CSV table of C-alpha atoms in Angstrom, one decimal:
chain,number,residue,atom,x,y,z
A,12,ILE,CA,0.0,0.0,0.0
A,13,TYR,CA,1.3,3.4,-1.0
A,14,THR,CA,1.0,6.2,1.6
A,15,LEU,CA,1.0,9.7,0.2
A,16,SER,CA,3.2,12.0,2.2
A,17,LEU,CA,2.4,15.6,2.9
A,18,HIS,CA,5.3,16.6,0.7
A,19,ASP,CA,3.6,14.7,-2.2
A,20,ALA,CA,0.0,15.7,-1.3
A,21,LEU,CA,0.5,19.4,-1.0
A,22,PRO,CA,1.2,20.2,-4.7
A,23,ILE,CA,-1.7,17.9,-5.7
A,24,TYR,CA,-4.1,19.8,-3.3
A,25,LEU,CA,-2.9,23.2,-4.5
A,26,ASN,CA,-3.1,22.4,-8.2
A,27,ASN,CA,-6.6,20.8,-7.8
A,28,THR,CA,-7.8,23.9,-6.0
A,29,LEU,CA,-6.2,26.2,-8.6
A,30,GLU,CA,-7.6,24.2,-11.4
A,31,TYR,CA,-11.1,24.4,-9.8
A,32,LEU,CA,-10.8,28.2,-9.5
A,33,GLU,CA,-9.7,28.4,-13.1
A,34,TYR,CA,-12.7,26.3,-14.1
A,35,ILE,CA,-15.2,28.5,-12.4
A,36,ARG,CA,-13.4,31.6,-13.7
A,37,LYS,CA,-13.8,30.3,-17.3
A,38,LYS,CA,-17.4,29.5,-16.6
A,39,GLY,CA,-18.0,33.3,-15.9
A,40,ILE,CA,-18.4,32.9,-12.1
A,41,THR,CA,-16.8,36.1,-10.8
A,42,HIS,CA,-17.2,35.6,-7.0
A,43,TYR,CA,-17.0,32.4,-4.9
A,44,SER,CA,-17.0,31.9,-1.2
A,45,THR,CA,-16.6,29.0,1.2
A,46,SER,CA,-16.3,28.5,5.0
A,47,PHE,CA,-14.0,26.1,6.8
A,48,THR,CA,-12.6,25.4,10.3
A,49,GLY,CA,-9.1,24.4,11.5
A,50,SER,CA,-5.7,25.9,11.4
A,51,GLU,CA,-4.3,23.3,9.1
A,52,VAL,CA,-6.9,24.0,6.5
A,53,LEU,CA,-6.2,27.8,7.0
A,54,LYS,CA,-2.6,27.2,6.1
A,55,LEU,CA,-3.6,25.4,2.9
A,56,ILE,CA,-6.0,28.2,1.9
A,57,GLN,CA,-3.2,30.8,2.7
A,58,LEU,CA,-1.0,28.9,0.2
A,59,VAL,CA,-3.8,29.1,-2.4
A,60,GLN,CA,-4.2,32.8,-1.6
A,61,ARG,CA,-0.5,33.4,-2.1
A,62,ALA,CA,-0.4,31.6,-5.4
A,63,VAL,CA,-3.5,33.4,-6.8
A,64,ASN,CA,-2.8,36.9,-5.5
A,65,LYS,CA,0.9,36.8,-6.6
A,66,ASN,CA,0.4,35.4,-10.1
A,67,THR,CA,-2.9,36.8,-11.3
A,68,ASP,CA,-5.3,39.7,-11.2
A,69,SER,CA,-7.8,37.4,-9.3
A,70,LYS,CA,-7.8,37.7,-5.5
A,71,VAL,CA,-8.4,35.4,-2.6
A,72,TYR,CA,-9.4,37.0,0.7
A,73,ILE,CA,-9.5,35.2,4.0
A,74,GLY,CA,-11.5,36.3,7.1
A,75,GLU,CA,-12.8,34.9,10.4
A,76,ASP,CA,-16.4,35.1,11.6
A,77,ASP,CA,-17.6,35.7,15.1
A,78,ARG,CA,-17.7,32.0,15.9
A,79,GLY,CA,-14.1,31.5,15.0
A,80,ASP,CA,-14.8,29.8,11.6
A,81,TYR,CA,-12.8,31.0,8.6
A,82,LEU,CA,-14.2,32.3,5.3
A,83,ALA,CA,-12.4,32.5,2.0
A,84,TYR,CA,-13.6,34.7,-0.9
A,85,PHE,CA,-12.5,34.4,-4.5
A,86,LYS,CA,-12.9,37.3,-6.9
A,87,ALA,CA,-12.1,36.3,-10.4
A,88,GLY,CA,-10.0,38.5,-12.7
A,89,SER,CA,-9.2,38.1,-16.4
A,90,ASP,CA,-5.8,36.4,-16.1
A,91,PRO,CA,-5.7,32.6,-16.3
A,92,ILE,CA,-4.9,30.9,-13.0
A,93,PRO,CA,-1.7,28.9,-13.4
A,94,ARG,CA,-0.7,25.7,-11.6
A,95,VAL,CA,2.2,25.6,-9.2
A,96,SER,CA,5.2,23.3,-9.6
């Protein structure tokens, strides 16, 4: 049985998320939001945020609600969203 390490899983997660954001951008969806809990998930979403905000005119914003849950907002721009290596 093959066990996927975090080192292997991280680029897969990031690229799957970036591919999904590119898919919805191409479909004409200009705004997308999601809520989540947990500091480990927050770290992953922060990596997505860094990749999107640094390389495109799209933006990812992260906030926290009054219950301590996190919210992520995606605002699509016109630039394609690239994968990370």
